[in-house]
PDB file of C-alpha atoms in Angstrom:
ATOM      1  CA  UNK A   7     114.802 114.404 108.269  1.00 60.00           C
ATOM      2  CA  UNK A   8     116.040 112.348 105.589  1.00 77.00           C
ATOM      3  CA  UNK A   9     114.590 114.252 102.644  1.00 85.00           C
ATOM      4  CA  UNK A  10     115.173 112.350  99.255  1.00 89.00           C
ATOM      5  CA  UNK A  11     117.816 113.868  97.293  1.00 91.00           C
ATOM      6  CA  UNK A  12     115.202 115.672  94.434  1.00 90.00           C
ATOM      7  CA  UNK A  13     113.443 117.146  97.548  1.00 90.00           C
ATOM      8  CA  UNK A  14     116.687 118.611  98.808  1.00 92.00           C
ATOM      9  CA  UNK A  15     117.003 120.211  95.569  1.00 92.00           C
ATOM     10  CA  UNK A  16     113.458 121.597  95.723  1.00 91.00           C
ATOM     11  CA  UNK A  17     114.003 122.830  99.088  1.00 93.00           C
ATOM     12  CA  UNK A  18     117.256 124.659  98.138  1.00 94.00           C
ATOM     13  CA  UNK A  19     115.369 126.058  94.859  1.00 93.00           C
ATOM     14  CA  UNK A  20     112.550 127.831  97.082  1.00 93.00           C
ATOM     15  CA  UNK A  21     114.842 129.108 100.382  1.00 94.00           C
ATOM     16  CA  UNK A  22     116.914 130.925  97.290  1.00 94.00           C
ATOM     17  CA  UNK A  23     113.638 132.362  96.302  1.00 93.00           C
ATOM     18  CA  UNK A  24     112.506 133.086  99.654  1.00 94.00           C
ATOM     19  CA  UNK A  25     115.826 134.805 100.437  1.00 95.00           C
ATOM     20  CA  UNK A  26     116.132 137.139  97.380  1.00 93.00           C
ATOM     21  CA  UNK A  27     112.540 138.325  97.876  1.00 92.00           C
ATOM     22  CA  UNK A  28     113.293 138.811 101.868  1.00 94.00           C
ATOM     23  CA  UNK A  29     116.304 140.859 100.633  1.00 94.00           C
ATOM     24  CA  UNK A  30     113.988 142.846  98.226  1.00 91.00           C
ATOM     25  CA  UNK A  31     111.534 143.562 100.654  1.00 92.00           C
ATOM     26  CA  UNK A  32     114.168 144.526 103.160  1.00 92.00           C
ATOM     27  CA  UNK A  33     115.466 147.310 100.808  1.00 91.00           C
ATOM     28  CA  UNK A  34     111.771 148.655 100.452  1.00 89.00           C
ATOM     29  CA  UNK A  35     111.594 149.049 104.173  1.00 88.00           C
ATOM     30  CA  UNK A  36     114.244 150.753 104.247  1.00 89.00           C
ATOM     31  CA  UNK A  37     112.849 153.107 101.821  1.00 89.00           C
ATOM     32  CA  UNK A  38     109.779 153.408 103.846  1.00 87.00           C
ATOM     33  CA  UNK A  39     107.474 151.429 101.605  1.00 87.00           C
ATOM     34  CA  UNK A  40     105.572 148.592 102.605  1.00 80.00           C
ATOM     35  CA  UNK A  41     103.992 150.699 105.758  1.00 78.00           C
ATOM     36  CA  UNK A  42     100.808 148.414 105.917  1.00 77.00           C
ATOM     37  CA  UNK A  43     102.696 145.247 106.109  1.00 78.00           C
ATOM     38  CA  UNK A  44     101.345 143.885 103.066  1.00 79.00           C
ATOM     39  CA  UNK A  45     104.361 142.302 101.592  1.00 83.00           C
ATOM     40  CA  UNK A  46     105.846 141.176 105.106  1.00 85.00           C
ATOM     41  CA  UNK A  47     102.689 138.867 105.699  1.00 81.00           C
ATOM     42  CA  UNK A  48     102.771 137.132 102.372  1.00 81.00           C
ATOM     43  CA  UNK A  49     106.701 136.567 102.931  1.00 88.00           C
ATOM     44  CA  UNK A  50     105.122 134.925 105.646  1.00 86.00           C
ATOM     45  CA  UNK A  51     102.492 133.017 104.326  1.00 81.00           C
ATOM     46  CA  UNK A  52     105.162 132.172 101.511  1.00 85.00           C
ATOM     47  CA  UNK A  53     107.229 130.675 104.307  1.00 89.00           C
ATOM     48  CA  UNK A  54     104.881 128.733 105.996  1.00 84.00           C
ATOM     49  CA  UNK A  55     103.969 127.215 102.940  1.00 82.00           C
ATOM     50  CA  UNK A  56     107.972 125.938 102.324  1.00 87.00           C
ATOM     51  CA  UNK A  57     107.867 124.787 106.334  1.00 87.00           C
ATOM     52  CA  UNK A  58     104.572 123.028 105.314  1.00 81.00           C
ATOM     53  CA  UNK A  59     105.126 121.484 102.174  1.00 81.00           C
ATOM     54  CA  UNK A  60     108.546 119.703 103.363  1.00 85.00           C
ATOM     55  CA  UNK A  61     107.756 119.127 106.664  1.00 82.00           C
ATOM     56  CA  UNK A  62     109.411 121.854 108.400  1.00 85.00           C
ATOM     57  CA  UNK A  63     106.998 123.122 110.406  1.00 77.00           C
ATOM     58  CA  UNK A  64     107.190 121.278 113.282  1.00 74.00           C
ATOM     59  CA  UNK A  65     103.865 119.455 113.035  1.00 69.00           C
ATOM     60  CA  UNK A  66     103.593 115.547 113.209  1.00 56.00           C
ATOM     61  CA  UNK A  67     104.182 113.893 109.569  1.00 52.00           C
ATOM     62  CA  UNK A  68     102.328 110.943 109.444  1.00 46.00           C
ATOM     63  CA  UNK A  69     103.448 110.264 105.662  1.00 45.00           C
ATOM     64  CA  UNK A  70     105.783 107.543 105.334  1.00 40.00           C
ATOM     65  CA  UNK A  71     109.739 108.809 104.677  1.00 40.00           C
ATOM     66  CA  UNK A  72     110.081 108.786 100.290  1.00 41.00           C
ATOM     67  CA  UNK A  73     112.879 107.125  99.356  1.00 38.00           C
ATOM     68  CA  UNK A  74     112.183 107.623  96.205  1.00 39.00           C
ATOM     69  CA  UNK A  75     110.477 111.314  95.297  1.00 37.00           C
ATOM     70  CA  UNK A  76     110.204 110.744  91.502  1.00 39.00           C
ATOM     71  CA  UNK A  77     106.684 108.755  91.049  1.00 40.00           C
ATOM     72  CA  UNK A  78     107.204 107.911  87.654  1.00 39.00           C
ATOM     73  CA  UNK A  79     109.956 104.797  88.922  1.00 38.00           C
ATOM     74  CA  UNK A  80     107.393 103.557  91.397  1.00 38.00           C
ATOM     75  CA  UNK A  81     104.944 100.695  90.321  1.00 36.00           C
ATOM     76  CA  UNK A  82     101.919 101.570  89.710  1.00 38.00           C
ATOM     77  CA  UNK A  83     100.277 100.024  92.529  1.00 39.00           C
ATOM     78  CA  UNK A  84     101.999 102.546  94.767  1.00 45.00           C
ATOM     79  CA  UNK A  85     100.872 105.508  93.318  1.00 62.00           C
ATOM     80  CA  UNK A  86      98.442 106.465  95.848  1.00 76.00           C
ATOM     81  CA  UNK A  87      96.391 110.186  96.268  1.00 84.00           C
ATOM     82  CA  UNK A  88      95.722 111.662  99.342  1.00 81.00           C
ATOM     83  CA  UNK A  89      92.397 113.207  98.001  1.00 86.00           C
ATOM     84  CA  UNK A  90      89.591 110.486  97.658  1.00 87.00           C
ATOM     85  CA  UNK A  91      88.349 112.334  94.424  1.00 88.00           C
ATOM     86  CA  UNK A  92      91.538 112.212  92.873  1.00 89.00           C
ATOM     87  CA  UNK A  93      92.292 108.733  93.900  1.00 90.00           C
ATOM     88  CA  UNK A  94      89.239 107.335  92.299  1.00 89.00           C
ATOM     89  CA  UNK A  95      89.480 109.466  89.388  1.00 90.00           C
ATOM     90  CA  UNK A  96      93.211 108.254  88.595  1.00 91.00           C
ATOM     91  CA  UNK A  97      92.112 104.474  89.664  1.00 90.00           C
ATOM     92  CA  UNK A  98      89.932 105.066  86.568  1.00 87.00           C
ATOM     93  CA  UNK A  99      91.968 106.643  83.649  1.00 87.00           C
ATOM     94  CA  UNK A 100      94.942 104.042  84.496  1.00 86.00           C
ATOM     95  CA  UNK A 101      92.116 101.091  83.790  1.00 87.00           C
ATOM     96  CA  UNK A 102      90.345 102.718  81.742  1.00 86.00           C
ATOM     97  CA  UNK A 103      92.747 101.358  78.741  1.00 84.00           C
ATOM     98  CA  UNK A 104      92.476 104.891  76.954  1.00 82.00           C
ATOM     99  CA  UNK A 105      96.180 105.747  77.528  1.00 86.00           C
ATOM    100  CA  UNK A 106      99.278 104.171  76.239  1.00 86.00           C
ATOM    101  CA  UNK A 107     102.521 104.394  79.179  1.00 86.00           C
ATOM    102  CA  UNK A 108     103.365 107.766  78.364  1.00 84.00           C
ATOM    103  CA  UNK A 109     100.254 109.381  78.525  1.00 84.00           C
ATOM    104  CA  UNK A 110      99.868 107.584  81.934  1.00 87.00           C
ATOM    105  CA  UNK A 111     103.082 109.241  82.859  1.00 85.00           C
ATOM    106  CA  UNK A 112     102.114 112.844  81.577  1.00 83.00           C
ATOM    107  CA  UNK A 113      98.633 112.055  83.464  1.00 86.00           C
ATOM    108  CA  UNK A 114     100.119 110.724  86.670  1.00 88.00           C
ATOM    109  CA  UNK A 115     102.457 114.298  86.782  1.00 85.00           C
ATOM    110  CA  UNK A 116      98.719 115.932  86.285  1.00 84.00           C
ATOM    111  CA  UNK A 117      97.163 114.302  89.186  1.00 89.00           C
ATOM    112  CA  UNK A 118     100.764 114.957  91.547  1.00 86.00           C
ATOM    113  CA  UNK A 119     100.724 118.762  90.545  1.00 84.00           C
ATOM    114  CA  UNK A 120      96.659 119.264  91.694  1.00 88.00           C
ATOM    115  CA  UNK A 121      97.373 116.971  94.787  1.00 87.00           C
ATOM    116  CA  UNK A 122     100.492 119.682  95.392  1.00 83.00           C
ATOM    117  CA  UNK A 123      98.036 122.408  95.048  1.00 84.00           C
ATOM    118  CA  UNK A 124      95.464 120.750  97.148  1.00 87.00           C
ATOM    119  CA  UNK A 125      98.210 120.786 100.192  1.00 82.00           C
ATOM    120  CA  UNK A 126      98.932 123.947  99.314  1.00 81.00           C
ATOM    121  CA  UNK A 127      95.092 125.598  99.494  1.00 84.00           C
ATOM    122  CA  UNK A 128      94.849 123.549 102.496  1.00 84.00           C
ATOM    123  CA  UNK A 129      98.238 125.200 104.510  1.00 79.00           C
ATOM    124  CA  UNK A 130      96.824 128.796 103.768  1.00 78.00           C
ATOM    125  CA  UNK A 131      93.183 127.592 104.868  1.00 82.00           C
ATOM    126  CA  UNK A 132      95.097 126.878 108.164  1.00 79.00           C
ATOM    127  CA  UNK A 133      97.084 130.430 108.177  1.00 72.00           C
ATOM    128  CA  UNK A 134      93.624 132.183 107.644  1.00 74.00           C
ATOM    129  CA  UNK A 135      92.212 130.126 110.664  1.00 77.00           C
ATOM    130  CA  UNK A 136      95.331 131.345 112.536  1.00 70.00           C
ATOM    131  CA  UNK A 137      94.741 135.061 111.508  1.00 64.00           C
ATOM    132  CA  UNK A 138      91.097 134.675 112.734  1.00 65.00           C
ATOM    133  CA  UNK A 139      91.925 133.555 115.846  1.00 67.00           C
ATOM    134  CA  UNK A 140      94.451 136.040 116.405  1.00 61.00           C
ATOM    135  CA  UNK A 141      92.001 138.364 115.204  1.00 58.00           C
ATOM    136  CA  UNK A 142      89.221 137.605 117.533  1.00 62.00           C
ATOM    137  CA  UNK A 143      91.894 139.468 120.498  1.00 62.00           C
ATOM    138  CA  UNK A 144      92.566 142.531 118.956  1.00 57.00           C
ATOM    139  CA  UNK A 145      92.482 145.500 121.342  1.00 54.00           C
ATOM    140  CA  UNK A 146      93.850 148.567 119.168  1.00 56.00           C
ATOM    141  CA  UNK A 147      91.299 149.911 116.491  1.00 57.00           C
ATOM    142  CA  UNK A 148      94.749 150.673 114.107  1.00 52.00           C
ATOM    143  CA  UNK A 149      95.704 147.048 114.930  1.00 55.00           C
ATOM    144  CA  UNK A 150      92.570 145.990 114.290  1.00 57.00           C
ATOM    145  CA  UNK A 151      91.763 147.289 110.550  1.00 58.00           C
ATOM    146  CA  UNK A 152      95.592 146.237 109.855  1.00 55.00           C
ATOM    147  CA  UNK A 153      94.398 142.880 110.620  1.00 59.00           C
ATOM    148  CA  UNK A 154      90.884 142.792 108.446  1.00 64.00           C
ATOM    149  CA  UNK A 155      92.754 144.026 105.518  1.00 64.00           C
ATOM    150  CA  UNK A 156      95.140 140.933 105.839  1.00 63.00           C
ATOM    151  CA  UNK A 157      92.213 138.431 106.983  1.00 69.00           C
ATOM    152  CA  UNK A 158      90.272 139.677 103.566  1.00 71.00           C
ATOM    153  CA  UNK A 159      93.604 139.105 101.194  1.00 69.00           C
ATOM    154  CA  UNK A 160      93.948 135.805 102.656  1.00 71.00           C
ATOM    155  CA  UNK A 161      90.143 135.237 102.005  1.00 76.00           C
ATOM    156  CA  UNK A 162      90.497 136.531  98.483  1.00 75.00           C
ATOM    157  CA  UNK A 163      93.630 133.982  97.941  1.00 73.00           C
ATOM    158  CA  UNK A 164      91.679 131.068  99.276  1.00 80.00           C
ATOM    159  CA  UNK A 165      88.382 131.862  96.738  1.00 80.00           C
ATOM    160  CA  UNK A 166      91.345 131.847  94.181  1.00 76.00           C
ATOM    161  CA  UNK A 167      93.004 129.094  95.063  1.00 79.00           C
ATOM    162  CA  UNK A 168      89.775 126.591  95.294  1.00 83.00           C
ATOM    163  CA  UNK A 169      88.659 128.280  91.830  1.00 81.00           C
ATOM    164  CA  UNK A 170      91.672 127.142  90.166  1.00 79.00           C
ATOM    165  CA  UNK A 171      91.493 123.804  92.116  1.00 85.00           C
ATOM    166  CA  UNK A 172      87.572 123.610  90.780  1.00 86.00           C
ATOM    167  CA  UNK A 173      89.012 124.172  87.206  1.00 81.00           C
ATOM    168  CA  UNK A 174      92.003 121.948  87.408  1.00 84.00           C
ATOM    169  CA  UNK A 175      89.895 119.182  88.899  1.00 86.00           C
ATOM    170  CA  UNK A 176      87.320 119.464  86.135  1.00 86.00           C
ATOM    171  CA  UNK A 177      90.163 119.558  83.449  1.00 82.00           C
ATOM    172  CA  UNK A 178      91.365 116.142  84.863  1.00 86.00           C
ATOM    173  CA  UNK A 179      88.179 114.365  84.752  1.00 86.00           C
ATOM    174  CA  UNK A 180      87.974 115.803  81.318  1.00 83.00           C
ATOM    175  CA  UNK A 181      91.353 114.047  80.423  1.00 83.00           C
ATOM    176  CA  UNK A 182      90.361 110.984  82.144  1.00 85.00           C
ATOM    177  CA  UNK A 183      87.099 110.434  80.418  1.00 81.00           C
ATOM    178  CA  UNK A 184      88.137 111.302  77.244  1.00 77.00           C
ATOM    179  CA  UNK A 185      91.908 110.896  76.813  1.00 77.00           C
ATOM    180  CA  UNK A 186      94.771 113.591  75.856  1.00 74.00           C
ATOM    181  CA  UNK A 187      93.660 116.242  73.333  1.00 68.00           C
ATOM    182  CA  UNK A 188      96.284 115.881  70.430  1.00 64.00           C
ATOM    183  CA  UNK A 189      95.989 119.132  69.380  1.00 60.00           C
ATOM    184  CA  UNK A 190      97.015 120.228  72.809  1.00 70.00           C
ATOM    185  CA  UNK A 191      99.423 123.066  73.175  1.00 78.00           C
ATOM    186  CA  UNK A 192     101.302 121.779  75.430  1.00 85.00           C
ATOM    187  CA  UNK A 193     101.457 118.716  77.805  1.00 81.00           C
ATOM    188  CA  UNK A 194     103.835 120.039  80.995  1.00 83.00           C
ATOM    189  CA  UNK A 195     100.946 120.576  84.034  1.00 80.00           C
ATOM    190  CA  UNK A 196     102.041 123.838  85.253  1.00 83.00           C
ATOM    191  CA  UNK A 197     102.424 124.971  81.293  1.00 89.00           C
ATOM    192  CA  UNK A 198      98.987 123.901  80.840  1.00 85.00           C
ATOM    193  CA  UNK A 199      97.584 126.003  83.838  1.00 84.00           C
ATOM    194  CA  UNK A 200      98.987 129.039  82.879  1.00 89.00           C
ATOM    195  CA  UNK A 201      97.930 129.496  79.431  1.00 89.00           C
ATOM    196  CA  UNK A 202      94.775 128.668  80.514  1.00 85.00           C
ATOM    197  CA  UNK A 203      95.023 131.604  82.845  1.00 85.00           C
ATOM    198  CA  UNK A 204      96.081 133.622  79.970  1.00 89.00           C
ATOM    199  CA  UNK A 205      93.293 132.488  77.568  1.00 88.00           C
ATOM    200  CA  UNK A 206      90.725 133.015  80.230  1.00 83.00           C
ATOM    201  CA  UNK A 207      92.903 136.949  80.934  1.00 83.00           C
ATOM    202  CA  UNK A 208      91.459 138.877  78.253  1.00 79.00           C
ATOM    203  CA  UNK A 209      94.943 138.923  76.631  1.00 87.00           C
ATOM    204  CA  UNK A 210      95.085 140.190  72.514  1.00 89.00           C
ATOM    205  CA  UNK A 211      95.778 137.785  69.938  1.00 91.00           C
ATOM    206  CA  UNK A 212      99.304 139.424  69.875  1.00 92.00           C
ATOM    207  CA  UNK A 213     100.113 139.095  73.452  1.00 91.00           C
ATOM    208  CA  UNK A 214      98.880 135.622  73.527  1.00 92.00           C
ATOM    209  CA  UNK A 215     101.193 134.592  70.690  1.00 92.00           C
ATOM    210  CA  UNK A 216     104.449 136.000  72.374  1.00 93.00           C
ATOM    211  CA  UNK A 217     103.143 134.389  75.530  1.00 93.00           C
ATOM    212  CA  UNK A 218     102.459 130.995  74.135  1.00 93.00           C
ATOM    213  CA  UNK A 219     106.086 131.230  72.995  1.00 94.00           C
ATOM    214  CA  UNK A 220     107.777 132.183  76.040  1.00 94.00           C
ATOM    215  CA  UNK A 221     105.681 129.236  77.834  1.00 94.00           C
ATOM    216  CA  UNK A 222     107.282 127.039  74.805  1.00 93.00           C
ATOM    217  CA  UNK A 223     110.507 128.203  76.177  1.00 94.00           C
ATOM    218  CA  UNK A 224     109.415 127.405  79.830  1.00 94.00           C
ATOM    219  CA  UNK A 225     107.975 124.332  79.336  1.00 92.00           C
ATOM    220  CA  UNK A 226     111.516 123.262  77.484  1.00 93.00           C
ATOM    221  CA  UNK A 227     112.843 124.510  80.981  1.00 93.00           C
ATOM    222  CA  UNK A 228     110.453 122.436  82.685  1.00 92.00           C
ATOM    223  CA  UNK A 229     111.458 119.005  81.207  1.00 91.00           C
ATOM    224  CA  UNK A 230     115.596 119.983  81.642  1.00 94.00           C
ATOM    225  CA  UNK A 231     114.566 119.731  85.395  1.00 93.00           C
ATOM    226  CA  UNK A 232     112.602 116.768  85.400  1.00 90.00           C
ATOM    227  CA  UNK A 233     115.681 115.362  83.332  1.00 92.00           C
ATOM    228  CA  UNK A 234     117.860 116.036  85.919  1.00 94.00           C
ATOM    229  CA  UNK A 235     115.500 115.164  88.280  1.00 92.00           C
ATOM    230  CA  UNK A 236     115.722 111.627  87.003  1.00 91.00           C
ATOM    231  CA  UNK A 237     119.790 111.658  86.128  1.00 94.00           C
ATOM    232  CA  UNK A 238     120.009 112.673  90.424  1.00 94.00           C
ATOM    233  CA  UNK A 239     118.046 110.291  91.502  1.00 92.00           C
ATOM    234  CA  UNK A 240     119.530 107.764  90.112  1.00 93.00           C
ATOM    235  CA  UNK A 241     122.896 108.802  90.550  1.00 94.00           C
ATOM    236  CA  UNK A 242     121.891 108.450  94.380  1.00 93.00           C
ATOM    237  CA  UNK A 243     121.014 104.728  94.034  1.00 91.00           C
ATOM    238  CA  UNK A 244     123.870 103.959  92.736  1.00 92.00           C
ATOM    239  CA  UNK A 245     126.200 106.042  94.870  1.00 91.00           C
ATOM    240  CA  UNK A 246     124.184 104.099  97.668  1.00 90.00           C
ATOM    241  CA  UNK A 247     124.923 100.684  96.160  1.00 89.00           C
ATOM    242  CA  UNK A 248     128.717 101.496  95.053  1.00 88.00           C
ATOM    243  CA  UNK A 249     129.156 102.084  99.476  1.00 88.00           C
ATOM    244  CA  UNK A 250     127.672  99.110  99.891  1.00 88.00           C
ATOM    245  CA  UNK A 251     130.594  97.137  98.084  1.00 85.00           C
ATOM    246  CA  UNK A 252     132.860  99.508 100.374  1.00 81.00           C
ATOM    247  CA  UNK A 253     135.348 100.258  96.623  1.00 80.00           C
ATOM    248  CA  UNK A 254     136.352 103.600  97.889  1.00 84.00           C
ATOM    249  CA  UNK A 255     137.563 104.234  94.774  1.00 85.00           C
ATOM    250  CA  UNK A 256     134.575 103.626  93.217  1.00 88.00           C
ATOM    251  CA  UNK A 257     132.881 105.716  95.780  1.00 90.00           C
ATOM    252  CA  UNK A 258     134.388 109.158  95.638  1.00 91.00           C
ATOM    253  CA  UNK A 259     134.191 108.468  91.541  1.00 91.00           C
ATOM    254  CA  UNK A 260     130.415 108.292  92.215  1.00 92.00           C
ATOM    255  CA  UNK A 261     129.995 111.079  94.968  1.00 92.00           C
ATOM    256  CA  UNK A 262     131.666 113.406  92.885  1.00 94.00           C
ATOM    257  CA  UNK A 263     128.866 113.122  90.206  1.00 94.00           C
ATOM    258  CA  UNK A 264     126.231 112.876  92.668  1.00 93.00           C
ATOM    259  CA  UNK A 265     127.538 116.421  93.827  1.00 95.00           C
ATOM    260  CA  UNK A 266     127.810 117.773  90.838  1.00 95.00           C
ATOM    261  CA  UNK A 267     124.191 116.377  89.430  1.00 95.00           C
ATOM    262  CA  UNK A 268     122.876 117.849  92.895  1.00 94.00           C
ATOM    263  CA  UNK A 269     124.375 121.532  92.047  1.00 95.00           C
ATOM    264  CA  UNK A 270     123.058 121.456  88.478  1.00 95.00           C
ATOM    265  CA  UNK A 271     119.811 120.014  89.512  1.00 95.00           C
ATOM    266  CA  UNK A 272     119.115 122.954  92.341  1.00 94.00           C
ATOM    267  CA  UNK A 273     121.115 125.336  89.747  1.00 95.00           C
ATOM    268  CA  UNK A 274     118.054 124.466  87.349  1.00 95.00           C
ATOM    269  CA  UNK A 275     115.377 124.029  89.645  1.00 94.00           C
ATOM    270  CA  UNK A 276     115.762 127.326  91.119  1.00 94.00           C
ATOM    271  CA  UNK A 277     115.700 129.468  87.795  1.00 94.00           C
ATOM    272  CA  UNK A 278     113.045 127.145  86.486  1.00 93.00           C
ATOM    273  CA  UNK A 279     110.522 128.354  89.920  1.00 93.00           C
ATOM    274  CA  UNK A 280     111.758 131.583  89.073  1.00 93.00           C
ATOM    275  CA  UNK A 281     110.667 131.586  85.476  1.00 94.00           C
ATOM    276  CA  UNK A 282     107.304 130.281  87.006  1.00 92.00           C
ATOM    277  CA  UNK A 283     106.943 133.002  89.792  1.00 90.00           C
ATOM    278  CA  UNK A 284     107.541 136.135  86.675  1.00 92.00           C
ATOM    279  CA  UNK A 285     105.118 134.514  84.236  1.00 93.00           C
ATOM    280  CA  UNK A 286     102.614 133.821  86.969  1.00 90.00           C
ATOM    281  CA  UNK A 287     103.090 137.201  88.374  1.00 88.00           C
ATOM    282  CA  UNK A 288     102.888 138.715  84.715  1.00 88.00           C
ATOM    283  CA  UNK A 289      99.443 136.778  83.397  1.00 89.00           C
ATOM    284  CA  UNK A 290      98.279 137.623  86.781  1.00 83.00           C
ATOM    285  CA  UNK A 291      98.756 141.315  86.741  1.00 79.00           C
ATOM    286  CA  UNK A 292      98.013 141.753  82.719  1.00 69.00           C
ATOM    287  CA  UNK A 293      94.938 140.088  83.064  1.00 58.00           C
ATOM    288  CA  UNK A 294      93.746 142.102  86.044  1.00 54.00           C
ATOM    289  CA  UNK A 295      94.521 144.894  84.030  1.00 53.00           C
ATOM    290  CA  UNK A 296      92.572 144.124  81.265  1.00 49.00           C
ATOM    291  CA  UNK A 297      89.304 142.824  83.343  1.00 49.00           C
ATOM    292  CA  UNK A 298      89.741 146.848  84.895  1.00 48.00           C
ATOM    293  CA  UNK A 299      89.594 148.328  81.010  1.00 46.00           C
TER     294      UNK A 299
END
């Protein structure tokens, strides 16, 4: 398929996920727990999107192969959105003359994590379409009130998912119009997101304050992989360039660091998605928990 070396990494990051919670799941059946099927279908969903997002999923890519996954080497004239709204929006902050080349770097990641979450909304507005399809055939009334309680989960999820694309989208033109907030918490996309989750939670002033610091921690996390992201990618160019020249000396020299870059950089990647998935999953469920109280 000719994946770029960073999006092999990715890959391998979230099949290790997928895996351990297949195995987890697995074990629970075994116990006789998940008898609605609840957790089976959003393994599935959760698979779809992987298939999906890399282009496993047997549907016609009409995206051009990326040779070069990290955006922030491309010029600028390439870096193109697949959402009009987004497009023009980012055609405007990088003319706008409000941002020095950093801040256009730290807004261009922005823009590539709420296009990523645009794809993704999208993929599980196709499953639901799927699921209603599938629905419409249903013969057995058991079968059939199975199915409405998935159909109205994956309804719930989508309501969620465009909220928090409504929010994120607003947040951008907020940045765009009126540059980076230097009193800002943080500046890492998916760092930002979730303690704005955990603001808007209900969460005490003392829960916020260990949270804020374990997103510190995460956010650290976060730029290790983007490090690494970098150190891979261009250990691939010139591992590419070294065959050209045909030094096999040279060569294996370079391959052996590309390999070992490539471990570290999945090795990372996966415990960083992981760190992600808990403090999701923990804002998530606290906050629920308060908005019950």
């Amino acid at each position: 398929m000719q994946l770029p070396p960073v999006k092999q990494a990715e890959l391998h990051s979230d099949l290790k996920i997928q895996e351990k919670e297949e195995l987890q799941w697995k074990k629970l059946k075994a116990e006789g727990l998940d008898k609605d099927g609840e957790k089976e279908a959003k393994l599935r969903r959760n698979f779809n999107i992987i298939l999906a997002t890399y282009g496993l999923d047997g549907k016609k890519d009409t995206r051009p192969i990326e040779t070069n996954y990290l955006k922030d080497h491309e010029s600028k004239d390439s870096d193109t959105f697949d959402d009009p709204r987004l497009e023009k929006l980012w055609n405007k902050a990088k003319t706008s003359g409000k941002f020095s080349e950093e801040e256009l770097k730290n807004l261009q990641r922005e823009f590539q994590h709420h296009q990523e979450k645009i794809q993704e909304y999208n993929i599980v507005m196709d499953a639901v379409s799927r699921t209603e399809e599938i629905h419409k055939n249903v013969i057995s009334p058991v079968e059939a009130d199975v199915k409405t309680n998935a159909l109205h989960e994956k309804h719930a999820d989508l309501k969620e998912k465009m909220r928090n694309l409504n929010q994120g989208f607003e947040r951008l033109r907020k940045i765009s119009h009126q540059g980076f907030n230097e009193d800002s918490e943080f500046k890492e996309p998916r760092v930002i997101e979730l303690w704005d989750m955990a603001k808007r939670a209900n969460f005490t002033e003392d829960e916020l304050d260990t949270l804020k610091e374990e997103l510190s921690h995460f956010q650290t996390k976060v730029e290790k992989h983007q490090h690494y992201q970098e150190q891979l990618e261009l250990s691939h160019q010139k591992l590419k360039h070294v065959e050209a020249l045909g030094d096999k000396e040279h060569i294996q020299r370079n391959k052996d660091k590309y390999d070992m870059l490539s471990e570290k950089t999945r090795e990372i990647g996966y415990k960083m998605k992981k760190h992600l998935q808990d403090l999701t999953s923990k804002i998530t469920r606290t906050g629920l928990r308060h908005n019950e109280l």
